[in-house]
Coordinates of C-alpha atoms in Angstrom, one line a residue:
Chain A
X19 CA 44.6 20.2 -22.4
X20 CA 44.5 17.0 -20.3
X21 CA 44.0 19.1 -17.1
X22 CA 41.4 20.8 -19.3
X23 CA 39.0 17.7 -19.9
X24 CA 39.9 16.4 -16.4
X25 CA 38.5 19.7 -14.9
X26 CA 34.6 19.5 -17.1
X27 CA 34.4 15.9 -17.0
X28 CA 34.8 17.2 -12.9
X29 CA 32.3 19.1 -13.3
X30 CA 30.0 17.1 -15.0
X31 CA 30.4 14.4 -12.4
X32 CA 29.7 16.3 -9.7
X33 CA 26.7 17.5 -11.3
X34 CA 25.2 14.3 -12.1
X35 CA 25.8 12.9 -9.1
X36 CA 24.7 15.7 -6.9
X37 CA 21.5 16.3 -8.8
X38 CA 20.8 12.1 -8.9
X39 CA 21.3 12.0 -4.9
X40 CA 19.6 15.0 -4.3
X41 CA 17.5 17.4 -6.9
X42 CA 18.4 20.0 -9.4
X43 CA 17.0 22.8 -7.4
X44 CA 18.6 21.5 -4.2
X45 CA 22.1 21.6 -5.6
X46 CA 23.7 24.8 -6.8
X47 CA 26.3 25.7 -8.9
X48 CA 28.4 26.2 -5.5
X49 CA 27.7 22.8 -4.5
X50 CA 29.0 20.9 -7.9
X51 CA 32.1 23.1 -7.7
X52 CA 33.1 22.2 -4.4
X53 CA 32.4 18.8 -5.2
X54 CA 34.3 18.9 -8.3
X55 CA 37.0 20.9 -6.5
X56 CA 37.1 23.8 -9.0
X57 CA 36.6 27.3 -8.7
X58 CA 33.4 29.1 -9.9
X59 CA 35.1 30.6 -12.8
X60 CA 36.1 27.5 -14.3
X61 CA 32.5 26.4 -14.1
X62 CA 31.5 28.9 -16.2
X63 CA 34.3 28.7 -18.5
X64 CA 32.7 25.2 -19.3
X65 CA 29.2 26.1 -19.0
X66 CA 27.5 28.7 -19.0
X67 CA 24.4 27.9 -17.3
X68 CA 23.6 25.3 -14.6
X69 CA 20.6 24.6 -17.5
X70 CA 23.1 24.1 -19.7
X71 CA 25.4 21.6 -17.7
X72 CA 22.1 19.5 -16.9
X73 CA 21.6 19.4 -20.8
X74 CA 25.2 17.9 -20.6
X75 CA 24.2 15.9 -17.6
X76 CA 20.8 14.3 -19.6
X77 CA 22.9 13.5 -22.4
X78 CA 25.9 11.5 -20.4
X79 CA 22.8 9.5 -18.8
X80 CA 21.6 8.2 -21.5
X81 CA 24.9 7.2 -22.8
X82 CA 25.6 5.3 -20.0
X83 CA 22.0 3.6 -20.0
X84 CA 22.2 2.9 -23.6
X85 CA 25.8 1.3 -23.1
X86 CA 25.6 -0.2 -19.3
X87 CA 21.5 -1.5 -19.5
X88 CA 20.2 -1.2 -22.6
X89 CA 22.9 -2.5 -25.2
X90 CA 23.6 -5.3 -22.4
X91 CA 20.1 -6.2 -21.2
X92 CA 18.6 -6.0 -25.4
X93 CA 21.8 -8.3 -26.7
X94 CA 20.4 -11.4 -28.9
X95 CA 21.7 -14.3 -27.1
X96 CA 17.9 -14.5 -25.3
X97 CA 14.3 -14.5 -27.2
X98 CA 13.4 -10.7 -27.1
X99 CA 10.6 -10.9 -24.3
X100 CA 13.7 -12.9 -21.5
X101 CA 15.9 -9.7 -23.4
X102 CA 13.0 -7.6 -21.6
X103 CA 13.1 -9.6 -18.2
X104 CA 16.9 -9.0 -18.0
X105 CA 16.2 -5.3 -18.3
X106 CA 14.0 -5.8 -15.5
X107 CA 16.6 -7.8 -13.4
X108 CA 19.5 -5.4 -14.3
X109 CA 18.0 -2.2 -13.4
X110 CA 17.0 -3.6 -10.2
X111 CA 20.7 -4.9 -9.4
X112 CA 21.8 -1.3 -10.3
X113 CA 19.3 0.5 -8.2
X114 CA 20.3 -2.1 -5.3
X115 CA 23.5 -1.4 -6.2
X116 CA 23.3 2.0 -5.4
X117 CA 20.9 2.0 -2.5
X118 CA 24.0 -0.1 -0.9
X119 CA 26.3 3.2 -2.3
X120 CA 24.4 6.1 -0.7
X121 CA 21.6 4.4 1.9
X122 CA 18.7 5.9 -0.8
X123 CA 17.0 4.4 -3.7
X124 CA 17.7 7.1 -6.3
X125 CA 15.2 5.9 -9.0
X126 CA 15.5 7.3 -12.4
X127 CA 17.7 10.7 -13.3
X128 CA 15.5 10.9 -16.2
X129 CA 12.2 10.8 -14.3
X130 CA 13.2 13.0 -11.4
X131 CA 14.4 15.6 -12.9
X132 CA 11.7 15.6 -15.3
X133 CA 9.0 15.3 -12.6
X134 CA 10.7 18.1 -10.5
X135 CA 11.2 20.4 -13.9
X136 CA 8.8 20.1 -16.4
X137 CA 6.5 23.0 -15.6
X138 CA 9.4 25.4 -15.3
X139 CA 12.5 24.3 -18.0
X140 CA 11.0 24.2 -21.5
X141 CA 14.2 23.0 -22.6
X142 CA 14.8 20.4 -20.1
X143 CA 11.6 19.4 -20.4
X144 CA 12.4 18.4 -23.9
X145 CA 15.8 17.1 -23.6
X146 CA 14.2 14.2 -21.7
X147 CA 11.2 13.8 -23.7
X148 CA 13.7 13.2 -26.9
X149 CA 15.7 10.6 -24.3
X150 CA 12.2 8.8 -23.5
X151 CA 11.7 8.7 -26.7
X152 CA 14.8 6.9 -28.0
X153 CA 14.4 4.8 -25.1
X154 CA 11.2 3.7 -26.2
X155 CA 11.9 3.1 -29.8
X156 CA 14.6 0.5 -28.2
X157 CA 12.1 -1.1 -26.5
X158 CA 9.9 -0.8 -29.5
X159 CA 12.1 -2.5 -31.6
X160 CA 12.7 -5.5 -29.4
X161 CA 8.5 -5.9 -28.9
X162 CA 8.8 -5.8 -33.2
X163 CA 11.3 -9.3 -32.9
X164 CA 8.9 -10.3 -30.5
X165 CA 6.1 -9.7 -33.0
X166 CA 8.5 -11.1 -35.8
X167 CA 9.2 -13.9 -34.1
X168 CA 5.9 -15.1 -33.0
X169 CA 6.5 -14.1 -29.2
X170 CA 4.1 -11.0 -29.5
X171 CA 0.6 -10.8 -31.5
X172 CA 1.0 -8.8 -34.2
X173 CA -1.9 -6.0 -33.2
X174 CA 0.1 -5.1 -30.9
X175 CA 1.3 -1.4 -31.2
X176 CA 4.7 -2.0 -30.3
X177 CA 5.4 2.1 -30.1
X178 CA 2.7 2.6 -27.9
X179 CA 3.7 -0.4 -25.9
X180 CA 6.9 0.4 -25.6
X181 CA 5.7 3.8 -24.2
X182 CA 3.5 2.0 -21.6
X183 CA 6.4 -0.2 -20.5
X184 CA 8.6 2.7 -20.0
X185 CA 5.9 4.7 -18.1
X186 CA 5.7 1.3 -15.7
X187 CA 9.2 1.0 -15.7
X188 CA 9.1 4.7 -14.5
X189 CA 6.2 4.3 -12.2
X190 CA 7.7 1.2 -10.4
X191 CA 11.0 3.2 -9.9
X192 CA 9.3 6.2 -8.4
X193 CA 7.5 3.7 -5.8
X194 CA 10.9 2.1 -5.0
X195 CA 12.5 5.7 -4.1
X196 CA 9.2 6.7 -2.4
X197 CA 9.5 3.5 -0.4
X198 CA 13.4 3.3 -0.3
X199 CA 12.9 -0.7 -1.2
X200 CA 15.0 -1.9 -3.9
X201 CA 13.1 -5.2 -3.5
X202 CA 10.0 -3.6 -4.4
X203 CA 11.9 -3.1 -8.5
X204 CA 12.6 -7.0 -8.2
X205 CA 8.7 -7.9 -7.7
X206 CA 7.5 -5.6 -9.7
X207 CA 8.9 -4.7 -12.6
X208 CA 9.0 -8.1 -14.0
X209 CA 5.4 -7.5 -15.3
X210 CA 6.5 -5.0 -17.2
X211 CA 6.4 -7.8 -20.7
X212 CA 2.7 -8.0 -19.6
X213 CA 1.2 -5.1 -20.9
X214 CA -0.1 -4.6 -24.7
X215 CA -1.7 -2.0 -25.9
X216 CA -3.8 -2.6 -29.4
X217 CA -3.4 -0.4 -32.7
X218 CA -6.4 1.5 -32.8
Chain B
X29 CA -12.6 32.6 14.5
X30 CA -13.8 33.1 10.8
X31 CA -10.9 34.9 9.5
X32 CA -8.4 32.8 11.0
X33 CA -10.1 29.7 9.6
X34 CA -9.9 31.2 6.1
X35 CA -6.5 32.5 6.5
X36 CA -5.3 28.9 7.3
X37 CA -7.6 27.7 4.7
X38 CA -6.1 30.6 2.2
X39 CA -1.8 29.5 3.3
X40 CA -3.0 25.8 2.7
X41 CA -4.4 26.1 -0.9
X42 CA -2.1 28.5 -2.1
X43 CA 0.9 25.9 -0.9
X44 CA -1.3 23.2 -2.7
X45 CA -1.6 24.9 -5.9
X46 CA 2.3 26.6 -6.0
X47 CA 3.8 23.4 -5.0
X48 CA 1.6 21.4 -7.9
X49 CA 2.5 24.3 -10.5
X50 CA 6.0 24.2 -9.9
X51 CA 7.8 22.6 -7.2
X52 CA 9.0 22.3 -3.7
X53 CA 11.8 23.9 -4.0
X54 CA 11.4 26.1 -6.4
X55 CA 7.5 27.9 -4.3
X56 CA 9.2 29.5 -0.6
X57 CA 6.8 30.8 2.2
X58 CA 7.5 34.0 1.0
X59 CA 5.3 33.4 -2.5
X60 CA 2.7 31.2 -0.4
X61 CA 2.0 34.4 2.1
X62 CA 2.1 36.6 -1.3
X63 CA -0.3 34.3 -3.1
X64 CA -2.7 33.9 -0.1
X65 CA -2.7 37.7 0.8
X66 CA -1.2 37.2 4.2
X67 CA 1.6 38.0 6.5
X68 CA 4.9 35.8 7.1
X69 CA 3.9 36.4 10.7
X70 CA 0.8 34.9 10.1
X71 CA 2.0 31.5 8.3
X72 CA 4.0 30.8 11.2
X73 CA 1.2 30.8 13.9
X74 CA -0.9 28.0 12.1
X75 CA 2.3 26.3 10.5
X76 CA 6.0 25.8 12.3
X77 CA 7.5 25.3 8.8
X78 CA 7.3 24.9 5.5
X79 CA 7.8 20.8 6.1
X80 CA 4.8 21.1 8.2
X81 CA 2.9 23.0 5.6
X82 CA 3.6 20.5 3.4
X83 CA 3.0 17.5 5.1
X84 CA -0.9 19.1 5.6
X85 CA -0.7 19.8 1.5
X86 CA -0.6 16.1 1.7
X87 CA -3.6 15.1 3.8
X88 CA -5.6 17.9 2.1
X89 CA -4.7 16.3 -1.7
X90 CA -5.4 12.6 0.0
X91 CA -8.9 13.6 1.5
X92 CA -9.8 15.2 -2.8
X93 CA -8.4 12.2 -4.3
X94 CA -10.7 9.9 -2.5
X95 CA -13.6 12.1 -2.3
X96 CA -13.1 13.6 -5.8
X97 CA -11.8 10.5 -8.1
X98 CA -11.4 7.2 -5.7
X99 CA -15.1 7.0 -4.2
X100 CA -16.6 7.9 -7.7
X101 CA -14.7 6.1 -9.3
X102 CA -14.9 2.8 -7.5
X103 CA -18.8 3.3 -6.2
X104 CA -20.7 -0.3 -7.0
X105 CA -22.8 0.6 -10.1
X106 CA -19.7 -1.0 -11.9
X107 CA -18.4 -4.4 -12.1
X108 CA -15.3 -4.3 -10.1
X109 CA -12.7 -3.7 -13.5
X110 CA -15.2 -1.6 -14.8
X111 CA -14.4 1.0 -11.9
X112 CA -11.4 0.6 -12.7
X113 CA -11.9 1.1 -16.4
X114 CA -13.9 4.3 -14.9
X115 CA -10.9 5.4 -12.3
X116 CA -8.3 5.9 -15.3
X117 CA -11.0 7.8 -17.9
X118 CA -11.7 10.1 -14.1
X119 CA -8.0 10.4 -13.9
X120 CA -7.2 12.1 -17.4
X121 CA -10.3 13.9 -17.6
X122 CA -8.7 15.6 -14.6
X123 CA -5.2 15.8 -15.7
X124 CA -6.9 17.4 -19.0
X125 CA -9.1 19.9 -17.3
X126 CA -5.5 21.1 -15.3
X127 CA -4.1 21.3 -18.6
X128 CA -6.5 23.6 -20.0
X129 CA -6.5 25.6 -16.9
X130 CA -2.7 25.8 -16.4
X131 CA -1.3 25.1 -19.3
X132 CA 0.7 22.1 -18.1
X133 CA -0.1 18.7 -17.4
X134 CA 0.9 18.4 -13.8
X135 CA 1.0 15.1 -12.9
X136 CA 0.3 13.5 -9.3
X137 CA 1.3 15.7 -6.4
X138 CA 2.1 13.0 -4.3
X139 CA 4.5 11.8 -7.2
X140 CA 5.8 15.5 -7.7
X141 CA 7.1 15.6 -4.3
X142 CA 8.0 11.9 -3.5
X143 CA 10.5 12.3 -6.4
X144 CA 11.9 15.6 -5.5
X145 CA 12.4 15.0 -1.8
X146 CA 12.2 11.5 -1.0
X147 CA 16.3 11.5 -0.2
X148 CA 15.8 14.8 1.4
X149 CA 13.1 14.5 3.7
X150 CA 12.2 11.9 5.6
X151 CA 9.1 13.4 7.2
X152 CA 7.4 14.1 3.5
X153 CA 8.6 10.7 1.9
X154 CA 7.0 9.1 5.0
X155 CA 3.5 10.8 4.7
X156 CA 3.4 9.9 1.1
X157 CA 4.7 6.3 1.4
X158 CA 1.3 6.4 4.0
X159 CA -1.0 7.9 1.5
X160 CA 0.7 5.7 -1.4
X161 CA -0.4 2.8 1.0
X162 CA -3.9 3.7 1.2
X163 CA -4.7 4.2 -2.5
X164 CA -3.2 0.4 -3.0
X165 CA -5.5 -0.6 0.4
X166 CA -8.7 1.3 -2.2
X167 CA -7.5 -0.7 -5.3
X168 CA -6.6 -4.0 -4.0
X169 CA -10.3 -4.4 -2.3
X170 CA -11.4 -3.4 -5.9
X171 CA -9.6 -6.7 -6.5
X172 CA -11.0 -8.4 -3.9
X173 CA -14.5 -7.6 -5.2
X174 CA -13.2 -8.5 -8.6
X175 CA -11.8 -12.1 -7.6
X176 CA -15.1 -12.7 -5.2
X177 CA -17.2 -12.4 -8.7
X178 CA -14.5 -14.5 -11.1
X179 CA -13.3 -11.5 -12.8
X180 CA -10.0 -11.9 -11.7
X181 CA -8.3 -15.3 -11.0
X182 CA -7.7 -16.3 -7.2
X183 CA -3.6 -16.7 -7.5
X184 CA -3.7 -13.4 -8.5
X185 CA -1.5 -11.1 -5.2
X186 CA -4.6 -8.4 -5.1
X187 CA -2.5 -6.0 -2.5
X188 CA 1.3 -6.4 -5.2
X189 CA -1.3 -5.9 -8.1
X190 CA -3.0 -3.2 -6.2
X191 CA 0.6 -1.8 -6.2
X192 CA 1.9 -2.2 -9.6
X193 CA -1.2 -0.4 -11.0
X194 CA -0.7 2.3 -8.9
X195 CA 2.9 2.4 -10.1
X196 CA 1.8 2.2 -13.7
X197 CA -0.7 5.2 -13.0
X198 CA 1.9 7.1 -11.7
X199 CA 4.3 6.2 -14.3
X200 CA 1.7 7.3 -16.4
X201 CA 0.7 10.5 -15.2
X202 CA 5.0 11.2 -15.1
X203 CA 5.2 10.7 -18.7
X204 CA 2.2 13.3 -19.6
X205 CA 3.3 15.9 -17.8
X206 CA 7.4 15.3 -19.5
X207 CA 5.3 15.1 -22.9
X208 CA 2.5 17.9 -21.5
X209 CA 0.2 15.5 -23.5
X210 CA -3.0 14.7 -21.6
X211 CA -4.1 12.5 -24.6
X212 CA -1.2 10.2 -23.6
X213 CA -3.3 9.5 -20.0
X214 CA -6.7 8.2 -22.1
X215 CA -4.0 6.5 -24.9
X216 CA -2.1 4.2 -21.9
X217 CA -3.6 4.6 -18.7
X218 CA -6.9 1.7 -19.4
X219 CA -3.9 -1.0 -19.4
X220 CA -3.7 -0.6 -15.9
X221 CA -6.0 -3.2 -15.6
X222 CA -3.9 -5.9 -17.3
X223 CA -1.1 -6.2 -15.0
X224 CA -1.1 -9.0 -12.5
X225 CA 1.2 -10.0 -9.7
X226 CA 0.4 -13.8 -8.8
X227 CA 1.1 -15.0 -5.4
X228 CA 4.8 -16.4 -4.4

């Protein structure tokens, strides 16, 4: 059973990994085997689609956001707007971090592949719309302490505020892979806590 | 002389429109010579490769975005934030009239690719880091204007603002084509001219 697990968590690895460095369509089912170091019938033994192993793939991302940036960056030892700031500051040391790994700014696994596959995986396509969207009702729910607290005005919609820090936080990481600058995250994104947008 | 013109012409748009439909990857010379009703033979007498293709996909989008959106956008009828105010309303009435046309919200083609191959080609990430450049050169002399004529306060970085709207706008347009939601473009894009980068 052990060697069981060992072998898709392999897999699934490989997959993420390839498809973060690289792209989904750039990286077939080939490539995450011999990268996993299992044969082709195993793969499919574990999945039976490489659609269905990026499903897999989306859903191990966000876990590891939620636990490694989110949970850390959101905790309530700061005022919610400095909880926002060291969002900012952490996902720039973990982009730097792994520009130092693999010589490229990888941006975000949620954004490229999304970008590279909307038009053509409905169900992809989805799968990170729903992750956006629990992304943004963290960051919604820190803008509503903010409001709570005094820190934020309260006609502010912090849902569609939220969304439009996500899409910056999104924009400036696309920039920083465009421009392979890591540095570019750390002067940026910052001014992600600036932007409001009003309930209409 | 004619023919050959439009059969260039015919391998150029029919690259512009595949590779904006789908992706890079996923559109080969094979479906550009089928959708432009030539030969392979043919595709590689004006273009070497498909890299090459693409890296004139690139000028061709850069010359319609400034003629199409940018110079409309940004001529001096407006107060400079007003163009601006003008630039995102352009932008998702675009991004809408795709939508109704394609059935999917495409997004920016310069963002399209730069995610999908920035780690992969170094030729294509280059060529849009350059066009990248130029829209923030359009934009931050939008902020020039705007800081001549007190709308915008002198600390105020006009070339890292220039870039952190652009960012935004193409954070934006990434998040309405993973929601194919035009309406999201109109809904966020106006903040664009909040965001501010002072001086250092």
């Amino acid at each position: 059973m052990q060697a069981t697990a060992d072998t898709q968590q392999r897999i699934l690895d490989s997959a993420r990994e390839l498809f973060f460095a690289r792209s989904y369509a750039d990286v077939g089912v080939a490539d995450i085997c011999e990268h996993a170091g299992v044969k082709k019938g195993s793969f499919y033994h574990f999945y039976p689609s490489k659609q269905a192993l990026t499903l897999a793939v989306l859903d191990a991302h966000f876990v590891d956001i939620k636990e490694k940036l989110i949970d850390q960056a959101f905790a309530e030892d700061l005022p919610p707007l400095a909880r926002m700031a060291r969002f900012a500051e952490m996902a720039y040391q973990f982009q730097k971090q792994v520009s130092l790994e693999t010589g490229h700014v990888l941006g975000c696994p949620f954004g490229n592949l999304s970008t590279e596959l909307s038009t053509q995986d409905e169900l992809i396509r989805e799968r990170i719309q729903q992750s956006f969207a629990r992304l943004q009702t963290l960051l919604s729910g820190v803008l509503k302490t903010a409001q709570a607290g005094g820190e934020v005005a309260p006609e502010v919609d912090a849902s569609a505020t939220a969304q439009a820090m996500l899409a910056y936080f999104e924009g400036v990481l696309l920039m920083a892979k465009n421009q392979n600058n890591p540095e570019l995250i750390r002067h940026l994104l910052p001014a992600m806590v600036q932007i409001r947008i009003n309930q209409s």
